[in-house]
Amino acid sequence: MYAHHIFVCTNQKSGVGDDVAKTFKKELKKQDLKKLLSAGKKRKNRVQTTGCLDVCKHCKKGNGAAVVFYPENIWYGDVLPKDVADIVAEHLGEGRPVQRLRLE
């Protein structure tokens, strides 16, 4: 089981979703958050690319990618590679979603 499963939409023509997913993987390693100790067990944070997440206004028709975090069901929109470090640090490191990118 994963601590967090992070889905990144890659359905854009620009390829920004692929760039966002790669940046998430790099930042998880860089910030040492790829694996977490939870309830005495090591649990991974997993980044998964996916097709359409059906929030095209914030993804395919926007500048960035849509991203959803499970198990919390937290959605982000218009995410660019430059936003990923903040999301990893705040959401995964501190447990606080990044409000400026959050979708309701």
Coordinates of C-alpha atoms in Angstrom, one line a residue:
M1 CA 0.0 0.0 0.0
Y2 CA 1.1 3.5 -0.7
A3 CA 1.2 6.5 1.7
H4 CA 0.1 8.7 -1.3
H5 CA -0.7 7.8 -4.9
I6 CA -0.2 10.8 -7.1
F7 CA -1.9 10.7 -10.5
V8 CA -0.7 13.2 -13.1
C9 CA -2.7 13.8 -16.3
T10 CA -0.6 13.4 -19.5
N11 CA -3.3 14.2 -22.0
Q12 CA -2.0 17.5 -23.1
K13 CA -0.4 18.1 -26.6
S14 CA 2.4 20.2 -25.0
G15 CA 3.7 17.3 -22.9
V16 CA 3.6 19.3 -19.7
G17 CA 2.0 16.4 -17.8
D18 CA 5.0 14.2 -18.6
D19 CA 7.3 17.0 -17.4
V20 CA 5.3 17.4 -14.2
A21 CA 5.4 13.6 -13.5
K22 CA 9.2 13.5 -14.0
T23 CA 9.6 16.5 -11.7
F24 CA 7.5 14.9 -9.0
K25 CA 9.7 11.8 -9.1
K26 CA 12.9 13.9 -8.8
E27 CA 11.5 16.1 -6.0
L28 CA 10.4 13.1 -4.0
K29 CA 14.0 11.8 -4.1
K30 CA 15.5 15.2 -3.6
Q31 CA 13.3 16.1 -0.5
D32 CA 13.7 12.5 0.8
L33 CA 10.0 11.9 0.7
K34 CA 9.9 8.9 -1.7
K35 CA 9.4 6.5 1.3
L36 CA 7.8 7.4 4.6
L37 CA 7.6 5.6 7.9
S38 CA 3.9 5.3 8.9
A39 CA 2.7 3.1 11.8
G40 CA 6.0 1.4 11.9
K41 CA 5.9 0.4 8.2
K42 CA 7.7 1.9 5.3
R43 CA 5.3 3.2 2.7
K44 CA 6.0 4.8 -0.6
N45 CA 4.7 7.8 -2.3
R46 CA 3.9 6.7 -5.9
V47 CA 3.7 8.9 -9.0
Q48 CA 1.5 7.5 -11.8
T49 CA 0.8 9.1 -15.2
T50 CA -2.7 8.7 -16.4
G51 CA -4.9 9.8 -19.3
C52 CA -7.7 12.3 -18.9
L53 CA -8.8 13.1 -15.4
D54 CA -11.8 15.0 -16.8
V55 CA -10.8 18.5 -15.5
C56 CA -9.7 19.8 -18.9
K57 CA -10.3 23.4 -18.0
H58 CA -7.3 23.1 -15.6
C59 CA -5.3 20.7 -17.7
K60 CA -5.7 20.2 -21.5
K61 CA -7.1 23.7 -22.0
G62 CA -4.8 25.3 -19.4
N63 CA -1.1 25.8 -19.2
G64 CA -0.3 22.9 -16.8
A65 CA -1.4 19.5 -15.8
A66 CA -4.1 18.2 -13.5
V67 CA -2.9 16.2 -10.5
V68 CA -4.8 14.2 -7.9
F69 CA -3.5 12.9 -4.5
Y70 CA -5.0 9.8 -3.0
P71 CA -6.0 8.7 -0.4
E72 CA -6.9 12.4 0.5
N73 CA -8.7 13.0 -2.8
I74 CA -7.0 16.4 -3.2
W75 CA -7.0 17.8 -6.7
Y76 CA -4.6 20.4 -8.2
G77 CA -5.0 22.2 -11.6
D78 CA -2.7 24.0 -13.9
V79 CA 0.4 22.5 -12.3
L80 CA 3.7 23.3 -13.9
P81 CA 7.0 21.7 -13.2
K82 CA 8.0 24.8 -11.2
D83 CA 5.1 24.2 -8.8
V84 CA 6.1 20.7 -7.9
A85 CA 8.7 21.5 -5.3
D86 CA 6.1 23.5 -3.4
I87 CA 3.5 20.7 -3.6
V88 CA 6.0 18.1 -2.4
A89 CA 7.3 20.2 0.5
E90 CA 3.9 21.5 1.6
H91 CA 1.5 18.6 0.8
L92 CA 3.7 15.7 1.5
G93 CA 6.3 17.2 3.9
E94 CA 4.0 19.3 6.0
G95 CA 0.6 17.8 5.4
R96 CA -0.9 21.1 4.0
P97 CA -2.4 21.2 0.5
V98 CA -1.1 24.1 -1.7
Q99 CA -4.2 26.3 -1.8
R100 CA -3.2 28.4 -4.9
L101 CA -3.3 25.3 -7.1
R102 CA -6.1 23.4 -5.4
L103 CA -9.3 22.6 -7.2
E104 CA -12.5 22.4 -5.3

